[in-house]
Amino acid sequence: MSTTVKARRFPLPSSLEVIAGTERAQAAYPYYMQFTAEDDERFWFYNSMHFPAPMCLFDTITAEAAYCALGAANTRVHCLPTTLGIDYRIINGRIYIGGNGVTDPAEIARRTEEFKQRAFYYYGNWERLFAHWKDKMMALIRDAQRLPKVEIPELEPLEHVYAGRGVASNHYLLDIYQKTLEGYYRMWQYHFEFLLLGYGAYLTFFDFCKKAFPEISDQTVARMVAGMQAEIFRPDDELRRLARRAIELGVDDKIREGSSPGEIIKSLEQLGDPGKAWLKELAVSRDPWFNINVGDGFYHYHRSWNDDLSMPFAALPGYIANAKAGQRLERPIEKLMAERKKLIEDYRELLNTDEDRAAYDQMIGLAHRVFPYVEGHKFYCEHWYTNLFFNKIREFGVLLSAHGFFPDQEDVFHLTHFEVEAAIVDLMTSWSNGSPPRGPSRWPPIVEERKAAIAEWTKHDTAPALGPVPDIIDDPAIVMLWGITREGLDAWLTAGDQPDSNEIKGFAASRGVAEGVARVVKSVDEIGRLRQGDILVCQVTNPTWAPIFQKIAAAVSDIGGSMSHAAIVAREFGLPAVVGTGTATQKIKDGQRVRVDGGRGVVTILG
């Protein structure tokens, strides 16, 4: 490392200023999310993988519930030996995180013994426990679906009085809200029950390979677990099925690019039996597979395909055209499986002892058993359940808006979950005593102020990291998931030293070389700008963007490591990809021609 790099550091948290005019909006985030003076002594990085945009007040419950659950799984349940949970802070709507490591050898040894008793039991009973997990998640989903509609009558219905129920309707507002929150926190507990163990099995195999085969690349090890069957890919599989059925039924000419979902559905209804037959097929796909959000599900405005059919219907014409041209629509699973089989066999032959070969077989076998959960759980947790959660909160927004608390139902997401409960109690009190609620005079100006703050924060970039630069990054999950390495941090620090360089380096996520026009996409709303053969350049992708992979020639992201969702999805679709570049969306201009070398991890700006 150069002396220049050594002398540099990222800004301290205390040096970041709240953008002028947004101070009250910043202060509205709970106290435990705010930076303190002591935080200057720690390293933090901006979690743009999961939270790429400023967070509305209510949406921060996602970070709160997730990090509570992640920490519990790491620290108290499975007792990972060298890492505890994650601390998080928020400034100008941006969420920074910092890991808590374990460095004392005696404590690591103690936790290792605990880990063996706990994690090894899960590994030994994975299939049974995972089947139980699915039952628990489906029960949680059904409970959420059965929650009563949020409403409050003018007078208590006579049937309630005659039944001697003894509990008035205003009480159930609080009951439903608290059950909604409890279900969301519980979902995140389930989310992390297996996740870190799935990563752990892969990381153990990864470390073995790195020691046994010093020249092996991260991408090669990752390809040894490619070709997975996971529910998160099923929505895209359903779109391909619907494209084929449209051709078979002779209705494909009605599904045209540029037509709205409503227009297409109406034209199919008017077509008679073939159109109605296709719409029945659509209904089969929608329940449950369209319960998937257009984003990662961490923002209330990441609506599901069922809520807004725009994304799936925008993808269908491309799939229909490809199918009619004789192109294969499915993911190349057989090819991926054959490649991984050969890789596993070839590297196994390089091992010198039966003991090493037995260990290798055991570790790769475990990785294949457990790794599909790493992607598959997302469908049930971040997508299906999270969409149910935000839609139930939206019902409270409808009720509060109808009683004058704010003009629009979506305004409810500009309150914290504590403030929403206070507003509900305000309405309950007003309904019971006949006095007007106090919320209509309180919340409208506050909501407008917070909306303006989100809009202002969105205009400003934020530092990729804060605090002292660590000598090493020893948390393998941070390296593989977020792509944060010591070398990467040095690159961030020196990003402005070579402004004229036409090369950008990152993780070699998925092999292959592609050239094309760069399309810089900074939000889900901009996906529609992608055209056939474009190079997608973004902060981060997620599995639900799979329908656009039929159009793009390659993908480049700012954030992510070799096992990030972007890297996994790219490999599953055989698409060249470079992730964890740190600066691609800043250095590459929309419309420039670029070359992506996914095998070397290099993006070249051609002009």
mmCIF file of N, CA and C in Angstrom, residues 491-546:
data_model
loop_
_atom_site.group_PDB
_atom_site.id
_atom_site.type_symbol
_atom_site.label_atom_id
_atom_site.label_comp_id
_atom_site.label_asym_id
_atom_site.label_seq_id
_atom_site.Cartn_x
_atom_site.Cartn_y
_atom_site.Cartn_z
ATOM 1 N N ALA A 491 -9.067 1.447 -3.207
ATOM 2 C CA ALA A 491 -9.549 1.961 -4.488
ATOM 3 C C ALA A 491 -10.557 3.087 -4.282
ATOM 4 N N TRP A 492 -11.418 2.948 -3.268
ATOM 5 C CA TRP A 492 -12.367 4.017 -2.967
ATOM 6 C C TRP A 492 -11.631 5.295 -2.559
ATOM 7 N N LEU A 493 -10.572 5.122 -1.758
ATOM 8 C CA LEU A 493 -9.829 6.277 -1.272
ATOM 9 C C LEU A 493 -9.090 7.006 -2.388
ATOM 10 N N THR A 494 -8.686 6.265 -3.415
ATOM 11 C CA THR A 494 -7.909 6.865 -4.502
ATOM 12 C C THR A 494 -8.737 7.036 -5.763
ATOM 13 N N ALA A 495 -10.061 6.979 -5.616
ATOM 14 C CA ALA A 495 -10.939 7.002 -6.793
ATOM 15 C C ALA A 495 -10.735 8.239 -7.654
ATOM 16 N N GLY A 496 -10.347 9.359 -7.042
ATOM 17 C CA GLY A 496 -10.191 10.592 -7.806
ATOM 18 C C GLY A 496 -8.798 10.815 -8.336
ATOM 19 N N ASP A 497 -7.859 9.896 -8.071
ATOM 20 C CA ASP A 497 -6.469 10.107 -8.468
ATOM 21 C C ASP A 497 -6.246 9.919 -9.959
ATOM 22 N N GLN A 498 -7.061 9.088 -10.605
ATOM 23 C CA GLN A 498 -6.905 8.829 -12.026
ATOM 24 C C GLN A 498 -8.233 9.081 -12.741
ATOM 25 N N PRO A 499 -8.642 10.342 -12.787
ATOM 26 C CA PRO A 499 -9.960 10.653 -13.349
ATOM 27 C C PRO A 499 -10.089 10.289 -14.826
ATOM 28 N N ASP A 500 -8.941 10.201 -15.543
ATOM 29 C CA ASP A 500 -8.997 9.936 -16.973
ATOM 30 C C ASP A 500 -8.861 8.454 -17.312
ATOM 31 N N SER A 501 -8.727 7.608 -16.296
ATOM 32 C CA SER A 501 -8.587 6.182 -16.558
ATOM 33 C C SER A 501 -9.861 5.628 -17.185
ATOM 34 N N ASN A 502 -9.692 4.774 -18.179
ATOM 35 C CA ASN A 502 -10.868 4.202 -18.838
ATOM 36 C C ASN A 502 -11.175 2.805 -18.331
ATOM 37 N N GLU A 503 -10.495 2.369 -17.261
ATOM 38 C CA GLU A 503 -10.747 1.051 -16.690
ATOM 39 C C GLU A 503 -11.301 1.163 -15.273
ATOM 40 N N ILE A 504 -12.283 0.325 -15.001
ATOM 41 C CA ILE A 504 -12.863 0.230 -13.667
ATOM 42 C C ILE A 504 -12.780 -1.236 -13.252
ATOM 43 N N LYS A 505 -12.272 -1.478 -12.049
ATOM 44 C CA LYS A 505 -12.082 -2.853 -11.599
ATOM 45 C C LYS A 505 -13.066 -3.205 -10.481
ATOM 46 N N GLY A 506 -13.439 -4.470 -10.439
ATOM 47 C CA GLY A 506 -14.331 -4.970 -9.409
ATOM 48 C C GLY A 506 -14.151 -6.464 -9.256
ATOM 49 N N PHE A 507 -15.163 -7.137 -8.696
ATOM 50 C CA PHE A 507 -15.121 -8.582 -8.539
ATOM 51 C C PHE A 507 -15.521 -9.257 -9.856
ATOM 52 N N ALA A 508 -14.764 -10.269 -10.238
ATOM 53 C CA ALA A 508 -15.105 -11.070 -11.409
ATOM 54 C C ALA A 508 -16.265 -11.982 -11.022
ATOM 55 N N ALA A 509 -17.482 -11.541 -11.278
ATOM 56 C CA ALA A 509 -18.665 -12.230 -10.756
ATOM 57 C C ALA A 509 -19.141 -13.359 -11.652
ATOM 58 N N SER A 510 -19.122 -13.119 -12.971
ATOM 59 C CA SER A 510 -19.631 -14.120 -13.900
ATOM 60 C C SER A 510 -18.873 -13.958 -15.211
ATOM 61 N N ARG A 511 -18.275 -15.048 -15.687
ATOM 62 C CA ARG A 511 -17.348 -14.966 -16.814
ATOM 63 C C ARG A 511 -18.049 -14.620 -18.112
ATOM 64 N N GLY A 512 -17.224 -14.214 -19.091
ATOM 65 C CA GLY A 512 -17.723 -13.811 -20.391
ATOM 66 C C GLY A 512 -17.342 -12.369 -20.686
ATOM 67 N N VAL A 513 -17.323 -12.024 -21.961
ATOM 68 C CA VAL A 513 -16.998 -10.663 -22.393
ATOM 69 C C VAL A 513 -18.138 -10.150 -23.265
ATOM 70 N N ALA A 514 -18.545 -8.918 -23.010
ATOM 71 C CA ALA A 514 -19.617 -8.317 -23.804
ATOM 72 C C ALA A 514 -19.345 -6.833 -23.984
ATOM 73 N N GLU A 515 -19.712 -6.321 -25.147
ATOM 74 C CA GLU A 515 -19.636 -4.890 -25.414
ATOM 75 C C GLU A 515 -21.031 -4.376 -25.713
ATOM 76 N N GLY A 516 -21.263 -3.131 -25.333
ATOM 77 C CA GLY A 516 -22.566 -2.546 -25.618
ATOM 78 C C GLY A 516 -22.672 -1.145 -25.071
ATOM 79 N N VAL A 517 -23.853 -0.578 -25.210
ATOM 80 C CA VAL A 517 -24.136 0.765 -24.713
ATOM 81 C C VAL A 517 -24.492 0.684 -23.238
ATOM 82 N N ALA A 518 -23.832 1.485 -22.425
ATOM 83 C CA ALA A 518 -24.104 1.496 -20.988
ATOM 84 C C ALA A 518 -25.411 2.206 -20.710
ATOM 85 N N ARG A 519 -26.248 1.560 -19.891
ATOM 86 C CA ARG A 519 -27.481 2.193 -19.453
ATOM 87 C C ARG A 519 -27.398 2.287 -17.934
ATOM 88 N N VAL A 520 -27.162 3.493 -17.430
ATOM 89 C CA VAL A 520 -26.981 3.705 -15.995
ATOM 90 C C VAL A 520 -28.352 3.810 -15.343
ATOM 91 N N VAL A 521 -28.698 2.809 -14.536
ATOM 92 C CA VAL A 521 -30.010 2.708 -13.902
ATOM 93 C C VAL A 521 -29.832 2.898 -12.404
ATOM 94 N N LYS A 522 -30.372 3.982 -11.875
ATOM 95 C CA LYS A 522 -30.168 4.291 -10.458
ATOM 96 C C LYS A 522 -31.383 3.990 -9.594
ATOM 97 N N SER A 523 -32.470 3.547 -10.193
ATOM 98 C CA SER A 523 -33.635 3.153 -9.405
ATOM 99 C C SER A 523 -34.474 2.175 -10.216
ATOM 100 N N VAL A 524 -35.374 1.488 -9.515
ATOM 101 C CA VAL A 524 -36.264 0.536 -10.171
ATOM 102 C C VAL A 524 -37.093 1.217 -11.249
ATOM 103 N N ASP A 525 -37.438 2.479 -11.037
ATOM 104 C CA ASP A 525 -38.294 3.197 -11.978
ATOM 105 C C ASP A 525 -37.642 3.377 -13.346
ATOM 106 N N GLU A 526 -36.317 3.237 -13.413
ATOM 107 C CA GLU A 526 -35.606 3.488 -14.666
ATOM 108 C C GLU A 526 -35.356 2.222 -15.477
ATOM 109 N N ILE A 527 -35.815 1.072 -14.997
ATOM 110 C CA ILE A 527 -35.560 -0.190 -15.691
ATOM 111 C C ILE A 527 -36.121 -0.165 -17.110
ATOM 112 N N GLY A 528 -37.227 0.531 -17.291
ATOM 113 C CA GLY A 528 -37.870 0.577 -18.602
ATOM 114 C C GLY A 528 -37.017 1.203 -19.682
ATOM 115 N N ARG A 529 -35.930 1.894 -19.318
ATOM 116 C CA ARG A 529 -35.063 2.519 -20.327
ATOM 117 C C ARG A 529 -34.151 1.513 -21.009
ATOM 118 N N LEU A 530 -34.030 0.299 -20.444
ATOM 119 C CA LEU A 530 -33.114 -0.693 -21.007
ATOM 120 C C LEU A 530 -33.606 -1.182 -22.361
ATOM 121 N N ARG A 531 -32.660 -1.303 -23.311
ATOM 122 C CA ARG A 531 -32.965 -1.812 -24.635
ATOM 123 C C ARG A 531 -32.115 -3.052 -24.920
ATOM 124 N N GLN A 532 -32.508 -3.801 -25.923
ATOM 125 C CA GLN A 532 -31.817 -5.037 -26.268
ATOM 126 C C GLN A 532 -30.321 -4.783 -26.477
ATOM 127 N N GLY A 533 -29.489 -5.578 -25.792
ATOM 128 C CA GLY A 533 -28.044 -5.473 -25.963
ATOM 129 C C GLY A 533 -27.364 -4.450 -25.087
ATOM 130 N N ASP A 534 -28.119 -3.716 -24.252
ATOM 131 C CA ASP A 534 -27.513 -2.725 -23.354
ATOM 132 C C ASP A 534 -26.672 -3.406 -22.276
ATOM 133 N N ILE A 535 -25.749 -2.638 -21.734
ATOM 134 C CA ILE A 535 -24.998 -3.043 -20.547
ATOM 135 C C ILE A 535 -25.641 -2.366 -19.347
ATOM 136 N N LEU A 536 -26.184 -3.144 -18.433
ATOM 137 C CA LEU A 536 -26.805 -2.582 -17.233
ATOM 138 C C LEU A 536 -25.713 -2.131 -16.263
ATOM 139 N N VAL A 537 -25.750 -0.851 -15.875
ATOM 140 C CA VAL A 537 -24.831 -0.296 -14.881
ATOM 141 C C VAL A 537 -25.693 0.252 -13.749
ATOM 142 N N CYS A 538 -25.522 -0.290 -12.537
ATOM 143 C CA CYS A 538 -26.409 0.073 -11.434
ATOM 144 C C CYS A 538 -25.665 -0.020 -10.111
ATOM 145 N N GLN A 539 -26.307 0.476 -9.061
ATOM 146 C CA GLN A 539 -25.720 0.327 -7.732
ATOM 147 C C GLN A 539 -25.726 -1.132 -7.324
ATOM 148 N N VAL A 540 -26.858 -1.789 -7.519
ATOM 149 C CA VAL A 540 -26.993 -3.202 -7.168
ATOM 150 C C VAL A 540 -28.220 -3.752 -7.875
ATOM 151 N N THR A 541 -28.174 -5.028 -8.253
ATOM 152 C CA THR A 541 -29.357 -5.666 -8.817
ATOM 153 C C THR A 541 -29.936 -6.620 -7.783
ATOM 154 N N ASN A 542 -31.084 -7.189 -8.086
ATOM 155 C CA ASN A 542 -31.632 -8.236 -7.237
ATOM 156 C C ASN A 542 -32.324 -9.261 -8.119
ATOM 157 N N PRO A 543 -32.626 -10.437 -7.580
ATOM 158 C CA PRO A 543 -33.163 -11.512 -8.414
ATOM 159 C C PRO A 543 -34.449 -11.171 -9.154
ATOM 160 N N THR A 544 -35.209 -10.207 -8.650
ATOM 161 C CA THR A 544 -36.481 -9.899 -9.295
ATOM 162 C C THR A 544 -36.299 -9.113 -10.592
ATOM 163 N N TRP A 545 -35.065 -8.712 -10.882
ATOM 164 C CA TRP A 545 -34.811 -8.059 -12.157
ATOM 165 C C TRP A 545 -34.561 -9.084 -13.258
ATOM 166 N N ALA A 546 -34.733 -10.364 -12.957
ATOM 167 C CA ALA A 546 -34.435 -11.420 -13.926
ATOM 168 C C ALA A 546 -35.099 -11.193 -15.292
#
